[in-house]
Every structure is written in structure tokens, then in C-alpha cells.
Amino acid sequence: MLKRTGRLFVALGLVLTLLSGCSLPGLSGPAENTVTLGTMATTESAIVGNIVRLMIEKETNLNVEMIENLGSSTVQHQAMTSGDVDITPTRYTGTDLTGALALEPETDPDLALKRVQKEFGKRFDQTWFDSYGFENSYAFTVTRKMAEKENLKTVSDIKRVASDLSLGVDSSWLKRKGDGYEGFVKFYGFEFGRTFPMQIGLVYQAVGSGKMDVVLAYTTDGRIKAFDLVTLKDDKRFFPPYDASPVARNDVLEKHPELRDILERLAGKIDTDTMLEMNYESDVNMKEPTTVAREFLEKNNYFK
């Protein structure tokens, strides 16, 4: 999976270069006394990346260089293994289990976290830290009016009315094997009356305006709040967990042990509602991710 609401411009040259296994001129690794953070081309990654950056700048004598707009978790991973990036502030368990590790999906969040932590240490000499406390996963989403009218709280609740409902989803999810639509129908035992493939950026407006009855959204997307939507609990746990954590190279942690303390202190400090609110502030209220990150740290007394 990933997916995520994003900043508009991807550094295409960096993406292609990293995927080819080469470093860009001037990016042959961080300079002395400098730590490099690599963030994806998403609002969420930019916000969390700036939280980490501000904490490092506040609490250490290190300089921080940001490499932004990496196009995917695959590019992030390649940047880490090539030594161009020291820390990737947002990595997701479900994504890297099937991506970087090429393992089978795991539905238990604790087991998924333990597997990526063990395998990243063994295969890549990297530390996968405990989760920030939020998960950015798929979620079936309806308007508050429909949730109240049909008493919808869980995905299982949809079954009794599904044949009358239209579903708008990311085009790729309809065709994807495993945790795509075909797998969902077999797992939950029902299908929707009509399905409409859409660009992910359009699903929120589609359900909010009544053009779709149900859409597949992302749990920390700020547009859920903007359109006053309700996410339904995946009560049978069909979707793999996508808990977010920072990942750091062990050689960097050994050279700068103070980084470990900073990253460990963020574990459990950002829940899903908080991350959604921060995404909302940036995507809907148009605040810069750096501003949103600073406000979070100030509110939670990290700068005292």
C-alpha cells in the first residue's frame, strides 16, 4: 500500500537515481556532524519528519538535512540501504512486510511490528522503532448521516444493506490480489451493489456530496474531518496493520547515540486522531508541515 495524501511535486530525478542504485552528485552520504532524514511525498511524512528534525536540532549539536518528496517506501528503503539517508521518519509495518521484506501479510499489529523489527535488524542492520501510536490504514467510510440512519459502526454492519450501496475506491485496490476487493468479498462474505474505481483524491468529495454511499479512505487523512465522515471499524481485521514508526541505520545510532533516545521518546505519543488533526491543519487549513510540527511539539511541552 501506499497511498497517502501528498505534496504535489516528487523529486523525479532523485527517485530514478535511487532506484537505479546510484547516488546523486552531492548526495554521497551525509556530511560530518550532519544527520539526513528522508521523507515521502505526503503531508503525513513531511509533518512527522519535521517533528523529528526539530527535536534533533533542539536537543543535539547535529545539523539536519532533509531529503523530501521520496516517491514511495521502496525509494525510502533504497536511500537507507545506499547510505544516502540516515533516518526515515515514517515507515509502515504492512507496507514493508510485503515490500522490503517480501513476507506474507500479518493481521496482528504486535506480530507485524515484531517481525519488521527483527528482520530489519538482521537483514539491513537498521533499527525499526516502536510505533508513534497511529496507524494509517484503509477504512470504509460513510457520511455521518448514513452512519446514523443505517446504524453503521463496523464493516460487518454494512452487510445487510450492501447490495443497495455504491462503493468508490482507489482503482488499484479493486484489482489487487490478497487485500484487494476480491479478497475482501471472500473474507467478509458480501459485495456492494455497484463499485466505481476512482482516484483516491476524489473519494472524499464523492461520498461527502452523496455521489457515493461508501468509499475506501485512509484513516489519518484530514479530509475525513473536513467532510465530517465516519470510518467503520474493520471488526474482522481484513486489512493488514499499517502502524507508523521511524527507522534508523544502526551505524548512525552508534555514532550518535543521542538519536536513539529522541526516537524512542516519540513512541506512543501520536495517536490516530492527533495525526488526522495535524494532516487536516496542513491539507485543509494550508499550514506548512513545519508549522504543524512545531505546534505539536510546543503543545506537548517538548521545548520546555
Tab-separated table of C-alpha atoms in Angstrom:
chain	number	residue	atom	x	y	z
A	1	MET	CA	0.000	0.000	0.000
A	2	LEU	CA	0.945	3.371	-0.100
A	3	LYS	CA	-1.037	5.714	-0.862
A	4	ARG	CA	-1.252	8.903	1.278
A	5	THR	CA	-2.438	12.427	0.591
A	6	GLY	CA	0.504	14.266	-0.743
A	7	ARG	CA	2.566	17.222	-1.548
A	8	LEU	CA	2.305	17.777	-5.262
A	9	PHE	CA	5.859	17.539	-6.543
A	10	VAL	CA	8.065	14.457	-6.465
A	11	ALA	CA	11.770	14.817	-6.931
A	12	LEU	CA	11.788	12.595	-10.009
A	13	GLY	CA	15.500	12.755	-10.570
A	14	LEU	CA	16.212	11.508	-7.046
A	15	VAL	CA	13.637	8.741	-7.372
A	16	LEU	CA	15.107	7.432	-10.617
A	17	THR	CA	18.639	7.701	-9.364
A	18	LEU	CA	17.961	5.879	-6.113
A	19	LEU	CA	16.050	3.131	-7.888
A	20	SER	CA	18.984	2.608	-10.225
A	21	GLY	CA	21.225	2.137	-7.206
A	22	CYS	CA	23.311	5.278	-7.726
A	23	SER	CA	23.743	8.407	-5.660
A	24	LEU	CA	23.130	11.898	-6.903
A	25	PRO	CA	26.081	14.261	-7.094
A	26	GLY	CA	26.373	15.876	-3.673
A	27	LEU	CA	24.320	13.100	-2.070
A	28	SER	CA	27.011	10.538	-1.447
A	29	GLY	CA	26.003	10.413	2.202
A	30	PRO	CA	25.628	12.999	4.936
A	31	ALA	CA	28.391	15.457	5.770
A	32	GLU	CA	30.286	15.264	9.052
A	33	ASN	CA	28.119	16.091	12.069
A	34	THR	CA	25.026	16.018	9.839
A	35	VAL	CA	22.051	13.650	10.009
A	36	THR	CA	19.935	13.125	6.911
A	37	LEU	CA	16.175	12.475	7.107
A	38	GLY	CA	14.274	11.071	4.132
A	39	THR	CA	10.549	11.807	3.882
A	40	MET	CA	7.949	10.715	1.351
A	41	ALA	CA	5.878	12.992	-0.844
A	42	THR	CA	2.998	13.050	1.632
A	43	THR	CA	1.692	15.541	4.133
A	44	GLU	CA	1.948	12.989	6.923
A	45	SER	CA	5.565	12.121	6.214
A	46	ALA	CA	6.501	15.804	5.973
A	47	ILE	CA	4.880	16.635	9.321
A	48	VAL	CA	6.412	13.726	11.229
A	49	GLY	CA	9.757	14.323	9.541
A	50	ASN	CA	9.765	17.896	10.772
A	51	ILE	CA	8.831	16.787	14.289
A	52	VAL	CA	11.920	14.578	14.301
A	53	ARG	CA	14.063	17.307	12.721
A	54	LEU	CA	13.058	19.941	15.258
A	55	MET	CA	13.728	17.616	18.177
A	56	ILE	CA	17.180	16.701	16.888
A	57	GLU	CA	18.061	20.360	16.280
A	58	LYS	CA	16.783	21.344	19.718
A	59	GLU	CA	18.415	18.587	21.724
A	60	THR	CA	21.712	17.902	19.941
A	61	ASN	CA	24.554	19.730	18.197
A	62	LEU	CA	23.843	17.913	14.953
A	63	ASN	CA	22.827	19.545	11.708
A	64	VAL	CA	19.794	18.033	9.977
A	65	GLU	CA	19.433	17.725	6.226
A	66	MET	CA	16.003	16.884	4.814
A	67	ILE	CA	15.641	14.888	1.605
A	68	GLU	CA	11.960	15.360	0.815
A	69	ASN	CA	9.432	14.027	-1.691
A	70	LEU	CA	10.772	10.496	-1.952
A	71	GLY	CA	8.119	8.832	-4.043
A	72	SER	CA	7.430	5.647	-2.090
A	73	SER	CA	8.523	3.378	0.731
A	74	THR	CA	10.622	1.488	-1.838
A	75	VAL	CA	12.595	4.641	-2.603
A	76	GLN	CA	12.955	5.385	1.110
A	77	HIS	CA	14.316	1.906	1.684
A	78	GLN	CA	16.790	2.157	-1.197
A	79	ALA	CA	18.003	5.524	0.111
A	80	MET	CA	18.635	3.958	3.525
A	81	THR	CA	20.473	0.897	2.244
A	82	SER	CA	22.615	3.013	-0.107
A	83	GLY	CA	23.647	5.305	2.754
A	84	ASP	CA	22.106	8.462	1.285
A	85	VAL	CA	19.640	8.703	4.192
A	86	ASP	CA	20.237	8.065	7.901
A	87	ILE	CA	16.652	8.055	9.219
A	88	THR	CA	13.270	7.585	7.548
A	89	PRO	CA	10.748	9.096	9.988
A	90	THR	CA	7.633	7.347	8.630
A	91	ARG	CA	7.627	3.675	7.729
A	92	TYR	CA	4.542	1.440	7.910
A	93	THR	CA	4.530	-2.186	9.089
A	94	GLY	CA	2.119	-3.593	6.495
A	95	THR	CA	3.931	-1.845	3.656
A	96	ASP	CA	7.429	-3.045	4.453
A	97	LEU	CA	6.416	-6.575	5.450
A	98	THR	CA	5.286	-7.268	1.902
A	99	GLY	CA	7.599	-4.733	0.234
A	100	ALA	CA	11.167	-4.520	1.522
A	101	LEU	CA	10.934	-7.873	3.326
A	102	ALA	CA	8.786	-9.745	0.759
A	103	LEU	CA	6.944	-11.577	3.546
A	104	GLU	CA	3.313	-12.602	3.822
A	105	PRO	CA	0.917	-10.004	5.310
A	106	GLU	CA	0.332	-10.175	9.064
A	107	THR	CA	-3.019	-9.157	10.541
A	108	ASP	CA	-1.890	-8.943	14.175
A	109	PRO	CA	-0.347	-5.476	14.790
A	110	ASP	CA	2.010	-6.650	17.543
A	111	LEU	CA	3.298	-9.581	15.496
A	112	ALA	CA	3.719	-7.364	12.432
A	113	LEU	CA	5.818	-4.908	14.445
A	114	LYS	CA	7.971	-7.659	15.946
A	115	ARG	CA	8.600	-9.184	12.528
A	116	VAL	CA	9.738	-5.961	10.874
A	117	GLN	CA	11.889	-5.078	13.889
A	118	LYS	CA	13.609	-8.460	13.832
A	119	GLU	CA	14.053	-8.672	10.065
A	120	PHE	CA	15.224	-5.092	9.551
A	121	GLY	CA	17.867	-5.611	12.209
A	122	LYS	CA	19.023	-8.924	10.754
A	123	ARG	CA	18.865	-8.130	7.037
A	124	PHE	CA	19.664	-4.422	6.851
A	125	ASP	CA	21.377	-3.553	10.168
A	126	GLN	CA	18.655	-0.990	10.858
A	127	THR	CA	16.508	-0.292	13.912
A	128	TRP	CA	12.748	-0.201	13.437
A	129	PHE	CA	11.470	1.694	16.472
A	130	ASP	CA	8.165	1.167	18.278
A	131	SER	CA	5.153	2.865	16.713
A	132	TYR	CA	4.379	6.540	17.204
A	133	GLY	CA	0.914	5.338	18.174
A	134	PHE	CA	-1.011	5.860	14.939
A	135	GLU	CA	-1.923	3.627	12.041
A	136	ASN	CA	-2.636	4.886	8.539
A	137	SER	CA	-4.680	2.070	7.105
A	138	TYR	CA	-7.594	1.578	4.748
A	139	ALA	CA	-11.049	2.272	6.182
A	140	PHE	CA	-14.547	2.026	4.729
A	141	THR	CA	-16.046	5.465	5.217
A	142	VAL	CA	-19.555	6.934	5.106
A	143	THR	CA	-21.233	10.216	5.895
A	144	ARG	CA	-22.295	10.773	9.475
A	145	LYS	CA	-25.906	10.948	8.245
A	146	MET	CA	-25.717	7.484	6.676
A	147	ALA	CA	-23.921	6.003	9.678
A	148	GLU	CA	-26.705	7.190	11.963
A	149	LYS	CA	-29.526	6.276	9.567
A	150	GLU	CA	-28.321	2.703	8.976
A	151	ASN	CA	-26.655	2.251	12.389
A	152	LEU	CA	-23.263	1.556	10.798
A	153	LYS	CA	-20.341	1.196	13.174
A	154	THR	CA	-18.360	-1.717	11.757
A	155	VAL	CA	-17.661	-3.147	8.312
A	156	SER	CA	-19.831	-6.156	9.205
A	157	ASP	CA	-22.769	-3.784	9.732
A	158	ILE	CA	-22.693	-2.945	6.011
A	159	LYS	CA	-23.663	-6.484	5.009
A	160	ARG	CA	-27.414	-6.061	5.476
A	161	VAL	CA	-27.559	-3.043	3.148
A	162	ALA	CA	-24.517	-3.606	0.906
A	163	SER	CA	-26.484	-4.706	-2.163
A	164	ASP	CA	-28.130	-1.256	-2.292
A	165	LEU	CA	-24.895	0.722	-1.862
A	166	SER	CA	-22.356	2.163	-4.268
A	167	LEU	CA	-18.661	1.880	-3.388
A	168	GLY	CA	-15.993	4.297	-4.607
A	169	VAL	CA	-12.413	3.065	-4.262
A	170	ASP	CA	-8.865	3.585	-5.395
A	171	SER	CA	-8.604	1.965	-8.839
A	172	SER	CA	-5.623	-0.210	-7.918
A	173	TRP	CA	-7.382	-1.690	-4.882
A	174	LEU	CA	-10.186	-3.183	-6.994
A	175	LYS	CA	-7.679	-5.318	-8.897
A	176	ARG	CA	-5.159	-6.041	-6.180
A	177	LYS	CA	-4.637	-9.618	-5.012
A	178	GLY	CA	-4.729	-10.538	-1.349
A	179	ASP	CA	-6.127	-7.477	0.430
A	180	GLY	CA	-7.979	-6.086	-2.597
A	181	TYR	CA	-11.696	-6.209	-3.414
A	182	GLU	CA	-11.822	-9.892	-4.392
A	183	GLY	CA	-10.139	-10.883	-1.144
A	184	PHE	CA	-12.451	-8.599	0.820
A	185	VAL	CA	-15.591	-10.185	-0.672
A	186	LYS	CA	-14.383	-13.669	0.260
A	187	PHE	CA	-13.299	-12.572	3.728
A	188	TYR	CA	-16.406	-10.608	4.776
A	189	GLY	CA	-18.916	-12.588	2.711
A	190	PHE	CA	-20.660	-9.778	0.846
A	191	GLU	CA	-20.177	-7.410	-2.059
A	192	PHE	CA	-21.511	-3.971	-2.880
A	193	GLY	CA	-24.276	-3.313	-5.375
A	194	ARG	CA	-22.003	-1.156	-7.551
A	195	THR	CA	-18.285	-0.415	-7.447
A	196	PHE	CA	-16.628	2.613	-9.027
A	197	PRO	CA	-12.849	2.906	-9.500
A	198	MET	CA	-11.660	6.424	-8.688
A	199	GLN	CA	-8.564	8.431	-7.965
A	200	ILE	CA	-8.014	8.382	-4.217
A	201	GLY	CA	-8.113	12.170	-4.010
A	202	LEU	CA	-11.702	12.183	-5.293
A	203	VAL	CA	-13.300	9.683	-2.924
A	204	TYR	CA	-13.832	12.096	-0.042
A	205	GLN	CA	-15.751	14.628	-2.084
A	206	ALA	CA	-17.670	11.810	-3.784
A	207	VAL	CA	-19.054	10.431	-0.536
A	208	GLY	CA	-19.428	13.853	1.061
A	209	SER	CA	-21.575	15.069	-1.839
A	210	GLY	CA	-23.699	11.922	-1.935
A	211	LYS	CA	-22.410	10.635	-5.275
A	212	MET	CA	-21.093	7.526	-3.498
A	213	ASP	CA	-22.571	5.760	-0.485
A	214	VAL	CA	-19.302	4.276	0.791
A	215	VAL	CA	-15.664	4.968	-0.062
A	216	LEU	CA	-12.381	3.385	0.916
A	217	ALA	CA	-10.341	6.086	2.632
A	218	TYR	CA	-7.194	6.338	4.750
A	219	THR	CA	-7.593	6.566	8.495
A	220	THR	CA	-5.385	9.603	9.132
A	221	ASP	CA	-6.470	11.660	6.121
A	222	GLY	CA	-7.520	15.159	7.190
A	223	ARG	CA	-10.328	15.189	4.650
A	224	ILE	CA	-12.237	12.728	6.841
A	225	LYS	CA	-12.673	15.603	9.278
A	226	ALA	CA	-13.179	18.188	6.536
A	227	PHE	CA	-16.184	16.295	5.154
A	228	ASP	CA	-17.403	15.098	8.597
A	229	LEU	CA	-17.127	11.436	7.616
A	230	VAL	CA	-17.256	8.338	9.796
A	231	THR	CA	-14.779	5.448	9.412
A	232	LEU	CA	-16.171	1.988	10.089
A	233	LYS	CA	-14.196	-0.412	12.269
A	234	ASP	CA	-12.565	-3.294	10.416
A	235	ASP	CA	-14.007	-5.656	13.036
A	236	LYS	CA	-12.727	-8.859	11.403
A	237	ARG	CA	-9.309	-7.321	10.754
A	238	PHE	CA	-9.132	-7.856	6.995
A	239	PHE	CA	-6.616	-5.103	6.293
A	240	PRO	CA	-3.018	-5.584	7.435
A	241	PRO	CA	-1.810	-3.172	10.127
A	242	TYR	CA	-0.016	-0.064	8.930
A	243	ASP	CA	1.426	1.259	12.186
A	244	ALA	CA	3.936	4.064	11.660
A	245	SER	CA	7.464	4.134	13.096
A	246	PRO	CA	10.830	5.730	12.427
A	247	VAL	CA	13.648	3.577	11.063
A	248	ALA	CA	17.343	4.416	11.532
A	249	ARG	CA	20.626	2.903	10.369
A	250	ASN	CA	22.483	1.267	13.253
A	251	ASP	CA	25.850	2.744	12.294
A	252	VAL	CA	24.306	6.210	12.661
A	253	LEU	CA	22.803	5.333	16.054
A	254	GLU	CA	26.193	4.050	17.224
A	255	LYS	CA	27.913	7.235	16.065
A	256	HIS	CA	25.210	9.493	17.566
A	257	PRO	CA	23.587	7.545	20.451
A	258	GLU	CA	21.562	10.597	21.471
A	259	LEU	CA	19.347	9.975	18.425
A	260	ARG	CA	18.060	6.729	19.879
A	261	ASP	CA	16.661	8.476	22.942
A	262	ILE	CA	14.875	11.073	20.808
A	263	LEU	CA	13.243	8.470	18.566
A	264	GLU	CA	12.302	6.219	21.482
A	265	ARG	CA	10.605	9.093	23.315
A	266	LEU	CA	8.209	9.584	20.405
A	267	ALA	CA	6.836	6.045	20.739
A	268	GLY	CA	3.159	6.098	21.638
A	269	LYS	CA	2.990	9.907	21.582
A	270	ILE	CA	0.962	10.466	18.365
A	271	ASP	CA	-2.371	8.656	18.172
A	272	THR	CA	-4.508	8.328	15.036
A	273	ASP	CA	-6.831	11.219	15.932
A	274	THR	CA	-3.851	13.505	16.557
A	275	MET	CA	-2.237	12.578	13.236
A	276	LEU	CA	-5.528	13.130	11.417
A	277	GLU	CA	-5.834	16.550	13.037
A	278	MET	CA	-2.312	17.505	12.001
A	279	ASN	CA	-2.931	16.347	8.418
A	280	TYR	CA	-6.137	18.385	8.448
A	281	GLU	CA	-4.292	21.508	9.577
A	282	SER	CA	-1.854	21.169	6.690
A	283	ASP	CA	-4.069	19.857	3.861
A	284	VAL	CA	-7.265	21.785	4.633
A	285	ASN	CA	-6.113	24.842	6.602
A	286	MET	CA	-2.990	25.119	4.431
A	287	LYS	CA	-0.445	25.321	7.237
A	288	GLU	CA	3.099	24.374	6.354
A	289	PRO	CA	4.151	20.956	7.752
A	290	THR	CA	6.973	22.669	9.645
A	291	THR	CA	4.446	24.912	11.413
A	292	VAL	CA	2.174	21.977	12.267
A	293	ALA	CA	5.147	20.039	13.631
A	294	ARG	CA	6.308	22.937	15.795
A	295	GLU	CA	2.800	23.486	17.168
A	296	PHE	CA	2.577	19.805	18.131
A	297	LEU	CA	5.893	19.951	19.991
A	298	GLU	CA	5.011	23.186	21.761
A	299	LYS	CA	1.588	21.891	22.767
A	300	ASN	CA	3.150	18.757	24.233
A	301	ASN	CA	5.921	20.628	26.074
A	302	TYR	CA	8.809	19.120	24.122
A	303	PHE	CA	10.516	22.502	24.002
A	304	LYS	CA	10.472	23.179	27.742
